[in-house]
């Protein structure tokens, strides 16, 4: 990506210098840019305004005590502060699992084969389920009276039902079920963007399947995996319904969005709610930023495929 | 530079009824070919005739649907590509975009566990050979097409493989670079003596490079022979068309006398050569544009035609004339002709090949 050369335009003597429109166009500014206006308006109205509004609101605590009182309260109160850790403990493993699990499946599903469409559909359908249906399903499969426990007890592996819902595991399963289709679709598209002849070339050079993956496919896929991780992480970090439905909202799945919600809508302390939302955004930014810094150390150029 | 093949050179590689089908479609039908060690074989044919399929079968990138491949009597078609020890140059080069030129070239050596010092020495040597020493630390995206091509070749030959497979390696280059790289490939083959199978759709390239040509059509071998044999004695009208016999004049066989044939084109009788005994009544008389000359008077093997198009090609003109039956005749001549001229053309009998219409 080289910028257009910026040699000064040579105008023959006696000729008028190029008009302003020309000079702007030389720098890539022309009327086509107007097409961006609706997009910019959209972003400002729907994103920038709420963020800035929430930000200034968070500096106006209900109970006084200086602009940072809400933040001091959040970080001073373990009941609030610990939600960061609780949420990270759910979101990071869920995102990691989704990314890692999607690699081998997408890897197998590159290229054309019979039944690919059906299989893709089956893998992607959970997107349409929504958290409530997923929660219902989880409860009926994994709950104390669910099939899973019935089978475990039936074959005598356990006497007591194993608790897999209404705790940490229930929420984690729910995050995996709803996040996996995104991770899989993204990984598949990144993978099909890698020219398959690269692996063939590596094979003729003596690399077996494992080393082809390690030296060729994985390094080319890694930047895409970083993006995939960020997206599934952000989705998981803002988990809310499943933390209630299949979690323990006052205990081990008291995630950050729950306390933000409770502050703003149960206690009608909007400024505190805003402050928590800001903290939430900041944590996500930090994690995403770290991943992107790591990504910037990788090869990110063309991978030669059709994608 | 003296290089011995890593695993020792082979005496012969035999493709025994090698067959590959994609579903119903047979891309390669019972290919029989024996490649001798050190030989340069070109697979020639138009796009879609099964050249890449043949090469990928040899490399192990495509499993065979039938037949076998034997190296000095040992079956190798069941080995995976990484165990065959063949070098391959891909049409799109397939350079690893995230590795420098040096690491690309060293990749195969690293996979074979060659020690670091030895690796560096051999990479340096082969980079010198393909004149890329000063670009060793660049990435593929920073190189021109010709340089990328040379990296691809260097990466394949640094392993001193049993066999080098090249799939249309020059087709993505512009005309002058193509000529230059062609010489380069020829030079490398002569200095290293690596057995090479070279795929191309360009007959000129194949003739210039190969010791032996294999002409393919729809997955079926049409002719195998030296460049001289294929060029001078194409086996059928298809090969002839590929070898520059642009004029195919429909004719009726009137007399066969061994190799010599007489055919009727409208009112005129032409004498020509037929290598196979012609059994059909309808035939085509094939001749290259440059073998047709302008005659000053009626005589044996002359045809009258109306000049339609004249292209200036420097010393020569490329002329398209139309024969009375409406058949076009392409001629390259130094005579100055103009559109509309009615001209008598001479088709020398020793240059006129007659093929059965369905040969
Ligand atoms: N993976 C494939 N699936 C189905 N058909 C294929 C595949 N690869 C090649 N073919 C078909 O096989 C024939 C030969 O292809 P190919 O060997 O690539 O031709 P060439 O290299 O001579 O241009 C073509 O008709 C092509 O459509
Ligand atoms: Mg091809």
XYZ file of C-alpha atoms and ligand atoms in Angstrom:
694
model
C 0.000 0.000 0.000
C 2.055 2.925 -1.202
C 0.656 6.416 -1.028
C 0.296 8.124 -4.377
C 3.528 9.877 -5.215
C 3.487 13.390 -3.968
C 5.751 15.004 -6.530
C 4.533 18.565 -7.044
C 2.365 18.802 -10.117
C 4.370 20.287 -12.961
C 2.419 22.880 -14.834
C 3.919 24.316 -17.986
C 4.702 28.027 -17.693
C 1.850 30.283 -18.609
C -0.774 27.705 -17.707
C -3.086 28.268 -14.768
C -2.234 26.238 -11.675
C -4.616 23.292 -11.149
C -7.864 24.147 -9.420
C -8.640 23.337 -5.809
C -10.748 20.315 -6.776
C -7.792 18.885 -8.652
C -5.411 19.431 -5.806
C -7.807 17.812 -3.339
C -8.380 14.924 -5.714
C -4.633 14.378 -5.869
C -4.756 13.752 -2.120
C -7.641 11.348 -2.519
C -10.344 13.785 -1.511
C -13.224 14.027 -3.939
C -16.978 13.954 -4.052
C -17.120 10.174 -3.676
C -16.239 10.796 -0.042
C -19.764 12.183 0.409
C -20.944 8.595 0.236
C -19.356 8.125 3.646
C -21.626 10.710 5.267
C -24.544 8.373 6.132
C -22.115 5.920 7.684
C -20.435 8.615 9.752
C -23.790 9.969 10.948
C -24.843 6.448 11.867
C -21.715 5.839 13.911
C -21.968 9.198 15.684
C -25.634 8.819 16.582
C -25.599 5.185 17.554
C -22.171 4.806 19.035
C -20.253 7.958 19.831
C -23.172 9.793 21.418
C -24.200 7.068 23.912
C -20.574 6.462 24.830
C -19.829 10.120 25.450
C -23.125 10.598 27.255
C -22.476 7.601 29.481
C -18.930 8.750 30.070
C -19.934 12.200 31.303
C -22.778 10.681 33.323
C -20.347 8.364 35.087
C -18.457 11.420 36.365
C -21.559 12.824 38.076
C -22.153 10.500 41.028
C -25.578 10.574 42.686
C -24.120 10.806 46.155
C -21.483 13.427 45.406
C -17.817 12.954 46.291
C -15.969 14.190 43.241
C -16.060 13.033 39.643
C -14.288 9.729 40.301
C -16.460 8.641 43.205
C -18.279 6.023 41.123
C -15.029 4.492 39.982
C -13.651 4.569 43.507
C -16.777 2.805 44.667
C -16.541 0.153 41.973
C -12.910 -0.649 42.641
C -13.297 -0.295 46.404
C -16.211 -2.703 46.760
C -15.225 -6.356 46.239
C -18.838 -7.200 45.393
C -18.509 -4.968 42.332
C -14.784 -5.239 41.629
C -14.752 -9.040 41.554
C -17.187 -9.097 38.652
C -14.291 -8.251 36.330
C -12.512 -11.420 37.332
C -15.741 -13.457 37.297
C -16.525 -12.308 33.760
C -12.999 -12.818 32.482
C -13.012 -16.301 33.960
C -16.020 -17.089 31.745
C -15.236 -15.084 28.625
C -11.582 -15.967 28.103
C -11.976 -19.768 28.340
C -15.126 -19.660 26.215
C -13.450 -17.564 23.502
C -10.288 -19.663 23.605
C -12.227 -22.893 23.411
C -14.328 -21.637 20.516
C -11.297 -20.512 18.529
C -9.285 -23.645 19.221
C -12.193 -25.996 18.541
C -13.048 -24.271 15.297
C -9.531 -24.755 13.870
C -9.551 -28.533 13.353
C -13.169 -28.551 12.229
C -12.693 -25.733 9.734
C -9.416 -27.322 8.620
C -11.223 -30.541 7.761
C -13.992 -28.656 6.035
C -11.896 -26.675 3.595
C -12.477 -27.534 0.003
C -15.530 -29.170 -1.476
C -17.018 -32.439 -0.354
C -20.406 -34.037 -0.352
C -22.614 -32.899 2.485
C -20.542 -29.827 3.253
C -23.555 -27.566 3.130
C -25.555 -29.728 5.499
C -22.676 -29.965 7.946
C -22.055 -26.218 7.850
C -25.724 -25.590 8.498
C -25.729 -27.904 11.493
C -22.687 -26.161 12.910
C -24.075 -22.701 12.347
C -27.695 -23.205 13.395
C -27.056 -22.372 17.087
C -26.678 -18.727 15.971
C -30.411 -18.647 15.380
C -31.315 -20.276 18.685
C -30.713 -17.300 20.880
C -29.703 -17.540 24.520
C -33.114 -18.401 25.912
C -33.656 -21.470 23.766
C -30.079 -22.531 24.409
C -30.668 -22.162 28.144
C -33.827 -24.240 27.945
C -31.982 -26.906 26.039
C -29.109 -26.892 28.480
C -31.429 -27.264 31.436
C -33.302 -30.155 29.908
C -30.106 -31.962 28.846
C -27.709 -31.141 31.614
C -29.992 -30.253 34.523
C -30.267 -32.442 37.644
C -33.250 -34.242 36.078
C -31.883 -34.007 32.546
C -30.942 -36.840 30.203
C -27.263 -36.506 30.794
C -27.559 -37.102 34.531
C -30.154 -39.826 34.016
C -27.697 -41.672 31.816
C -24.806 -41.137 34.235
C -26.876 -42.476 37.105
C -28.340 -45.212 34.937
C -24.939 -46.652 34.048
C -23.848 -46.223 37.632
C -21.098 -43.662 37.127
C -22.513 -41.487 39.863
C -25.191 -41.595 42.557
C -25.793 -37.875 42.862
C -26.679 -35.810 39.782
C -23.669 -33.825 38.549
C -24.357 -30.095 38.738
C -23.834 -28.671 35.279
C -26.370 -25.858 35.189
C -27.112 -22.929 37.452
C -23.417 -22.535 38.043
C -20.215 -21.618 36.222
C -20.413 -24.589 33.853
C -23.896 -23.825 32.654
C -22.896 -20.333 31.575
C -19.674 -21.568 30.007
C -21.571 -24.184 27.965
C -24.061 -21.565 26.888
C -21.276 -19.188 25.799
C -19.627 -21.981 23.853
C -22.829 -23.010 22.119
C -23.735 -19.481 21.083
C -20.182 -18.335 20.306
C -18.908 -21.340 18.393
C -20.807 -20.712 15.138
C -19.251 -17.246 14.868
C -15.785 -18.547 15.570
C -16.250 -21.406 13.127
C -17.557 -19.263 10.281
C -14.774 -16.732 10.710
C -12.068 -19.364 10.923
C -13.440 -21.176 7.899
C -13.372 -18.014 5.830
C -9.850 -17.161 6.954
C -8.765 -20.700 6.126
C -10.270 -20.702 2.687
C -8.343 -17.499 2.073
C -5.122 -19.476 2.267
C -3.955 -20.818 -1.074
C -4.100 -24.643 -0.849
C -1.091 -24.967 -3.154
C 1.053 -23.573 -0.326
C 0.488 -26.746 1.655
C 1.007 -28.830 -1.457
C 4.306 -27.076 -2.021
C 5.299 -27.781 1.567
C 4.374 -31.434 1.050
C 6.617 -31.781 -1.993
C 9.369 -30.225 0.116
C 9.082 -33.024 2.641
C 6.733 -31.623 5.285
C 4.243 -34.100 6.702
C 0.701 -33.110 7.633
C 1.625 -31.906 11.101
C 4.519 -29.751 9.952
C 2.539 -28.350 7.041
C 0.027 -27.104 9.542
C 2.611 -25.833 11.966
C 4.880 -24.028 9.515
C 2.500 -22.925 6.791
C -1.177 -22.930 7.634
C -1.031 -21.896 11.265
C 1.240 -18.860 10.830
C -0.930 -17.645 7.961
C -4.111 -18.297 9.910
C -2.966 -16.826 13.227
C -3.836 -13.164 12.514
C -7.342 -14.289 11.580
C -7.541 -16.365 14.742
C -6.600 -13.283 16.762
C -9.515 -11.376 15.243
C -11.805 -14.349 15.795
C -10.727 -14.500 19.417
C -11.413 -10.784 19.905
C -14.908 -11.037 18.472
C -15.942 -14.109 20.409
C -14.347 -12.668 23.533
C -16.301 -9.418 23.249
C -19.506 -11.393 22.688
C -18.823 -13.534 25.722
C -17.673 -10.702 27.951
C -21.013 -8.932 27.678
C -22.864 -12.144 28.610
C -26.081 -11.346 30.371
C -29.151 -13.575 29.844
C -27.410 -16.914 30.230
C -25.673 -15.721 33.401
C -29.197 -15.429 34.829
C -30.842 -18.409 33.167
C -28.250 -21.144 33.506
C -25.910 -19.462 35.982
C -25.840 -18.388 39.574
C -26.413 -14.638 39.187
C -25.782 -13.821 42.804
C -22.783 -16.108 43.066
C -20.160 -17.478 40.776
C -21.659 -16.052 37.579
C -22.286 -12.542 38.881
C -20.872 -11.059 35.693
C -20.152 -7.391 35.177
C -23.190 -6.727 33.000
C -25.417 -7.969 35.846
C -24.069 -5.449 38.334
C -24.248 -2.689 35.719
C -27.868 -3.592 35.086
C -28.706 -3.803 38.771
C -27.101 -0.448 39.542
C -28.806 1.353 36.708
C -32.249 -0.245 36.654
C -32.861 -1.799 40.079
C -31.176 0.897 42.190
C -31.759 3.597 39.540
C -28.205 4.829 40.039
C -27.547 5.644 36.378
C -24.169 7.274 36.993
C -22.850 4.147 38.738
C -24.314 1.969 36.012
C -22.545 4.121 33.440
C -19.277 3.908 35.310
C -19.522 0.111 35.380
C -20.312 0.073 31.663
C -17.212 2.201 31.103
C -15.088 -0.197 33.116
C -16.529 -3.035 31.097
C -15.609 -1.302 27.830
C -12.138 -0.567 29.156
C -11.469 -4.193 30.102
C -12.567 -5.342 26.666
C -10.397 -2.690 25.051
C -7.384 -3.798 27.069
C -7.835 -7.480 26.169
C -8.544 -6.736 22.512
C -5.630 -4.286 22.455
C -3.241 -6.887 23.865
C -4.355 -9.431 21.295
C -3.989 -6.922 18.485
C -0.496 -5.951 19.631
C 0.432 -9.614 19.551
C -1.176 -9.889 16.135
C 0.874 -6.977 14.818
C 3.993 -9.086 15.318
C 2.744 -11.647 12.793
C 2.794 -11.823 9.036
C -0.445 -10.192 7.898
C -0.038 -9.893 4.131
C -1.737 -11.732 1.336
C -2.232 -15.452 1.750
C -2.813 -16.067 -1.900
C -6.199 -17.748 -1.698
C -9.560 -16.946 -3.137
C -10.841 -15.355 0.052
C 29.074 -27.271 -10.092
C 28.784 -30.957 -9.579
C 25.705 -32.143 -7.826
C 24.655 -35.665 -7.230
C 21.055 -36.454 -6.593
C 20.399 -36.814 -2.900
C 18.997 -40.298 -2.966
C 21.043 -41.285 -6.006
C 19.708 -40.780 -9.520
C 17.212 -43.258 -10.895
C 17.570 -45.075 -14.161
C 13.968 -44.944 -15.205
C 10.588 -43.828 -13.972
C 7.738 -45.715 -15.528
C 4.147 -44.546 -15.658
C 2.095 -47.636 -16.234
C -1.459 -47.006 -17.442
C -1.785 -44.069 -15.082
C -5.362 -42.946 -14.904
C -7.181 -40.228 -13.024
C -10.889 -39.511 -13.077
C -12.873 -36.752 -11.418
C -16.279 -38.313 -10.994
C -17.422 -39.296 -14.458
C -14.815 -37.190 -16.177
C -11.569 -38.957 -17.035
C -8.879 -36.277 -16.904
C -6.014 -38.644 -17.668
C -6.517 -41.879 -19.568
C -3.996 -44.693 -19.340
C -0.854 -42.620 -19.605
C 2.116 -44.784 -20.587
C 5.476 -43.093 -20.349
C 9.003 -44.019 -19.381
C 11.253 -41.211 -18.225
C 14.982 -41.870 -18.201
C 17.269 -40.351 -15.592
C 18.557 -36.922 -16.639
C 15.925 -36.475 -19.306
C 13.902 -33.316 -19.908
C 10.358 -34.312 -20.833
C 7.695 -31.799 -21.795
C 3.969 -32.492 -21.486
C 2.327 -30.386 -24.124
C -1.329 -29.678 -24.746
C -3.996 -27.022 -24.553
C -5.599 -25.902 -21.314
C -7.738 -28.602 -19.725
C -6.074 -31.552 -21.449
C -4.865 -33.082 -18.188
C -1.289 -31.812 -17.911
C -1.550 -30.590 -14.338
C -3.435 -33.723 -13.412
C -0.572 -35.818 -14.735
C 1.977 -33.751 -12.844
C 0.017 -33.823 -9.597
C -0.305 -37.590 -9.911
C 3.456 -37.832 -10.307
C 4.031 -35.559 -7.321
C 1.600 -37.507 -5.167
C -0.751 -34.572 -4.708
C -3.555 -36.479 -6.436
C -4.180 -40.170 -5.852
C -4.382 -42.278 -8.999
C -7.662 -43.802 -10.084
C -5.772 -46.579 -11.783
C -2.375 -47.767 -12.940
C 0.920 -47.430 -11.143
C 4.136 -45.452 -11.093
C 7.381 -47.375 -10.792
C 10.823 -46.037 -10.085
C 13.406 -48.610 -11.119
C 10.741 -51.232 -10.589
C 9.724 -49.987 -7.143
C 6.169 -48.764 -6.758
C 6.013 -45.159 -5.625
C 2.430 -44.128 -6.365
C 1.385 -45.224 -2.890
C 3.882 -42.902 -1.198
C 2.654 -39.544 0.111
C 4.180 -36.482 -1.588
C 6.566 -35.754 1.271
C 8.136 -39.182 0.878
C 8.695 -39.051 -2.868
C 11.543 -36.585 -2.960
C 10.303 -34.807 -6.073
C 10.700 -31.067 -6.423
C 7.771 -29.132 -7.800
C 7.476 -25.662 -9.291
C 3.876 -24.490 -9.249
C 2.186 -22.362 -11.859
C 1.466 -19.634 -9.297
C 4.868 -20.319 -7.637
C 3.215 -21.054 -4.247
C 5.954 -19.238 -2.341
C 5.388 -19.092 1.397
C 4.353 -15.437 1.819
C 5.390 -15.225 5.452
C 8.953 -16.363 4.890
C 11.925 -14.579 3.406
C 13.455 -15.836 0.180
C 16.169 -17.522 2.206
C 13.687 -19.312 4.475
C 11.567 -20.332 1.508
C 14.563 -21.951 -0.128
C 15.774 -23.482 3.134
C 12.365 -24.943 3.974
C 12.870 -28.303 2.291
C 16.340 -28.679 3.792
C 14.972 -27.901 7.248
C 12.202 -30.476 6.786
C 14.838 -33.071 5.927
C 16.807 -32.226 9.024
C 19.875 -30.924 7.181
C 22.218 -29.306 9.699
C 22.242 -25.543 9.920
C 25.701 -24.878 8.523
C 25.128 -27.191 5.598
C 21.727 -25.607 5.052
C 23.174 -22.117 4.841
C 25.881 -23.250 2.464
C 23.460 -24.945 0.110
C 20.937 -22.113 0.153
C 23.691 -19.599 -0.624
C 24.918 -21.777 -3.434
C 21.551 -22.191 -5.080
C 20.667 -18.509 -4.629
C 23.879 -17.669 -6.449
C 22.902 -20.100 -9.168
C 19.576 -18.355 -9.772
C 21.129 -14.919 -9.215
C 19.073 -13.934 -6.215
C 21.800 -13.513 -3.622
C 21.064 -9.848 -3.066
C 17.347 -10.513 -2.592
C 17.807 -13.267 -0.029
C 16.212 -11.371 2.832
C 13.233 -9.991 0.958
C 9.748 -11.421 1.166
C 7.984 -12.866 -1.888
C 5.620 -9.896 -2.143
C 8.634 -7.619 -2.613
C 9.859 -9.488 -5.691
C 9.001 -9.210 -9.365
C 7.340 -12.101 -11.176
C 10.617 -13.314 -12.667
C 12.354 -13.200 -9.308
C 9.513 -15.084 -7.630
C 9.794 -17.647 -10.365
C 13.480 -18.075 -9.659
C 12.794 -18.480 -5.933
C 10.292 -21.203 -6.765
C 12.868 -22.974 -8.913
C 15.604 -22.520 -6.316
C 13.336 -23.919 -3.608
C 12.643 -27.016 -5.700
C 16.207 -27.718 -6.851
C 18.068 -27.001 -3.618
C 17.030 -30.481 -2.475
C 18.663 -31.951 -5.582
C 15.535 -34.000 -6.105
C 15.153 -37.177 -8.102
C 12.792 -35.406 -10.374
C 11.773 -31.791 -10.884
C 8.173 -31.171 -11.896
C 7.294 -27.822 -13.412
C 3.707 -26.772 -14.070
C 3.604 -23.999 -16.675
C 6.269 -22.112 -14.775
C 6.538 -19.330 -17.345
C 2.898 -18.705 -18.136
C 2.564 -15.810 -15.690
C 5.523 -13.875 -17.075
C 5.612 -11.306 -19.837
C 7.072 -12.236 -23.208
C 10.665 -11.045 -22.816
C 11.012 -12.399 -19.296
C 9.597 -15.676 -20.520
C 12.408 -16.011 -23.044
C 14.998 -15.137 -20.437
C 13.653 -17.629 -17.899
C 13.417 -20.280 -20.580
C 17.138 -19.969 -21.170
C 17.666 -20.039 -17.435
C 15.731 -23.282 -17.035
C 17.631 -24.822 -19.916
C 20.923 -23.697 -18.371
C 19.994 -25.126 -14.955
C 19.013 -28.412 -16.501
C 22.249 -28.623 -18.417
C 24.442 -27.739 -15.454
C 22.635 -29.859 -12.840
C 21.363 -32.656 -15.015
C 18.168 -32.977 -12.981
C 15.479 -35.115 -14.530
C 12.649 -32.756 -15.380
C 9.023 -33.070 -16.358
C 7.839 -29.774 -17.721
C 4.216 -28.914 -18.422
C 3.298 -26.251 -20.950
C 0.667 -25.278 -23.452
C 3.241 -23.389 -25.512
C 4.667 -25.542 -28.302
C 7.596 -23.192 -28.825
C 8.605 -23.530 -25.186
C 8.290 -27.297 -25.334
C 10.324 -27.556 -28.530
C 13.020 -25.275 -27.181
C 13.458 -27.008 -23.839
C 12.633 -30.660 -24.055
C 14.552 -33.758 -25.032
C 11.237 -35.475 -25.494
C 7.700 -34.244 -26.021
C 4.460 -35.850 -24.916
C 1.474 -34.315 -26.670
C -1.805 -34.708 -24.783
C -5.373 -34.192 -25.801
C -8.345 -34.729 -23.495
C -6.192 -36.874 -21.253
C -5.003 -39.119 -24.061
C -1.429 -39.191 -25.364
C -1.320 -38.259 -29.031
C 2.376 -38.549 -29.720
C 5.652 -39.065 -27.913
C 8.875 -38.123 -29.610
C 11.853 -35.838 -29.902
C 11.157 -32.204 -30.799
C 12.381 -32.905 -34.344
C 10.072 -35.890 -34.738
C 7.018 -34.124 -33.399
C 7.720 -30.950 -35.289
C 8.453 -32.533 -38.641
C 6.229 -35.590 -38.419
C 3.189 -34.875 -36.319
C 1.272 -38.083 -35.732
C -2.176 -36.725 -36.492
C -3.972 -33.595 -37.516
C -4.429 -32.561 -33.917
C -0.696 -32.628 -33.198
C -0.074 -30.981 -36.560
C -2.417 -28.151 -35.616
C -0.530 -27.744 -32.394
C 2.819 -27.743 -34.178
C 1.988 -24.795 -36.370
C 0.217 -26.467 -39.277
C -2.317 -23.720 -39.329
C -3.722 -24.537 -42.739
C -6.040 -27.530 -42.774
C -7.535 -27.841 -46.240
C -10.365 -30.349 -46.582
C -9.599 -32.717 -49.466
C -10.592 -36.030 -51.029
C -8.047 -38.808 -51.344
C -7.578 -39.813 -54.971
C -4.415 -41.888 -54.967
C -2.227 -43.563 -52.361
C 1.248 -44.810 -53.171
C 3.082 -45.745 -49.993
C 3.864 -42.492 -48.208
C 2.864 -40.432 -51.184
C -0.724 -39.358 -51.505
C -2.659 -37.365 -54.025
C -5.720 -35.451 -52.896
C -8.264 -33.356 -54.716
C -9.079 -29.881 -53.534
C -11.842 -28.693 -55.781
C -10.496 -28.956 -59.326
C -6.879 -29.161 -58.290
C -4.900 -32.236 -57.347
C -2.296 -31.788 -54.615
C 0.483 -34.224 -53.849
C 1.624 -34.685 -50.303
C 2.901 -37.073 -47.701
C 0.992 -39.344 -45.400
C 2.941 -41.202 -42.749
C 0.154 -43.526 -41.756
C -1.585 -45.463 -44.395
C -4.697 -43.475 -45.090
C -7.887 -45.505 -44.931
C -10.417 -42.728 -45.107
C -11.658 -41.112 -48.247
C -11.957 -37.633 -46.836
C -8.780 -36.071 -45.555
C -7.158 -32.782 -44.648
C -4.030 -31.407 -46.280
C -1.979 -29.585 -43.669
C 0.778 -27.088 -44.272
C 2.509 -24.372 -42.256
C 1.991 -20.745 -43.315
C 5.740 -20.298 -43.779
C 5.970 -23.292 -46.131
C 3.544 -21.780 -48.614
C 5.132 -19.600 -51.277
C 3.903 -17.401 -54.071
C 4.217 -19.051 -57.518
C 4.720 -17.134 -60.710
C 2.909 -19.610 -62.938
C 0.525 -22.564 -62.775
C 2.220 -25.844 -62.026
C 2.171 -28.812 -59.730
C 0.639 -28.175 -56.296
C -0.476 -24.649 -56.988
C -3.718 -23.112 -55.783
C -5.240 -19.800 -56.631
C -6.537 -17.630 -53.812
C -7.894 -14.176 -53.188
C -5.863 -12.130 -50.693
C -8.087 -10.815 -47.906
C -5.946 -9.628 -45.022
C -2.325 -8.535 -45.002
C -0.434 -7.961 -41.772
C 2.948 -6.331 -41.719
C 5.483 -8.355 -39.725
C 8.716 -6.608 -40.614
C 10.610 -8.669 -43.130
C 7.581 -10.829 -43.843
C 3.897 -10.399 -44.360
C 1.252 -12.567 -42.765
C -1.362 -13.017 -45.428
C -4.789 -14.543 -45.214
C -6.185 -15.577 -48.553
C -9.344 -17.432 -49.460
C -9.347 -20.465 -51.719
C -12.172 -21.040 -54.185
C -13.988 -23.437 -51.842
C -14.111 -20.709 -49.201
C -11.302 -22.279 -47.181
C -8.856 -19.755 -45.686
C -5.152 -20.115 -46.451
C -2.592 -18.547 -44.120
C 0.701 -17.625 -45.714
C 3.876 -16.010 -44.471
C 5.775 -14.567 -47.358
C 8.306 -11.940 -48.269
C 6.426 -11.153 -51.465
C 4.476 -7.927 -51.221
C 0.804 -8.662 -51.596
C -2.223 -6.453 -51.218
C -5.831 -7.252 -50.292
C -7.842 -8.098 -53.380
C -4.915 -9.607 -55.313
C -5.582 -12.917 -56.951
C -2.449 -14.920 -56.265
C -1.122 -18.336 -57.198
C 0.269 -20.164 -54.165
C 2.692 -23.058 -54.259
C 2.334 -25.806 -51.626
C 5.550 -27.876 -51.796
C 4.601 -31.586 -51.797
C 7.346 -32.543 -49.321
C 5.841 -30.067 -46.824
C 2.216 -30.961 -47.331
C 0.985 -33.525 -44.807
C -2.188 -35.444 -45.447
C -4.197 -36.812 -42.538
C -7.407 -38.760 -42.484
C -10.192 -36.444 -41.432
C -10.755 -38.358 -38.200
C -7.171 -39.217 -37.398
N -10.354 -31.107 -8.757
C -11.005 -31.323 -9.922
N -12.305 -31.673 -9.921
C -12.959 -31.905 -11.073
N -12.411 -31.803 -12.296
C -11.122 -31.461 -12.372
C -10.344 -31.192 -11.191
N -9.091 -30.871 -11.579
C -9.089 -30.920 -12.923
N -10.294 -31.278 -13.412
C -10.652 -31.463 -14.818
O -9.695 -32.289 -15.416
C -9.327 -31.815 -16.680
C -7.831 -31.613 -16.758
O -7.464 -30.588 -15.885
P -5.951 -30.122 -15.742
O -5.093 -31.292 -15.537
O -5.906 -29.067 -14.694
O -5.673 -29.470 -17.158
P -4.424 -28.638 -17.679
O -3.435 -28.533 -16.576
O -3.914 -29.397 -18.857
O -4.950 -27.307 -18.088
C -10.119 -30.546 -16.924
O -11.198 -30.857 -17.751
C -10.579 -30.149 -15.555
O -11.838 -29.540 -15.632
Mg -2.755 -26.729 -15.571
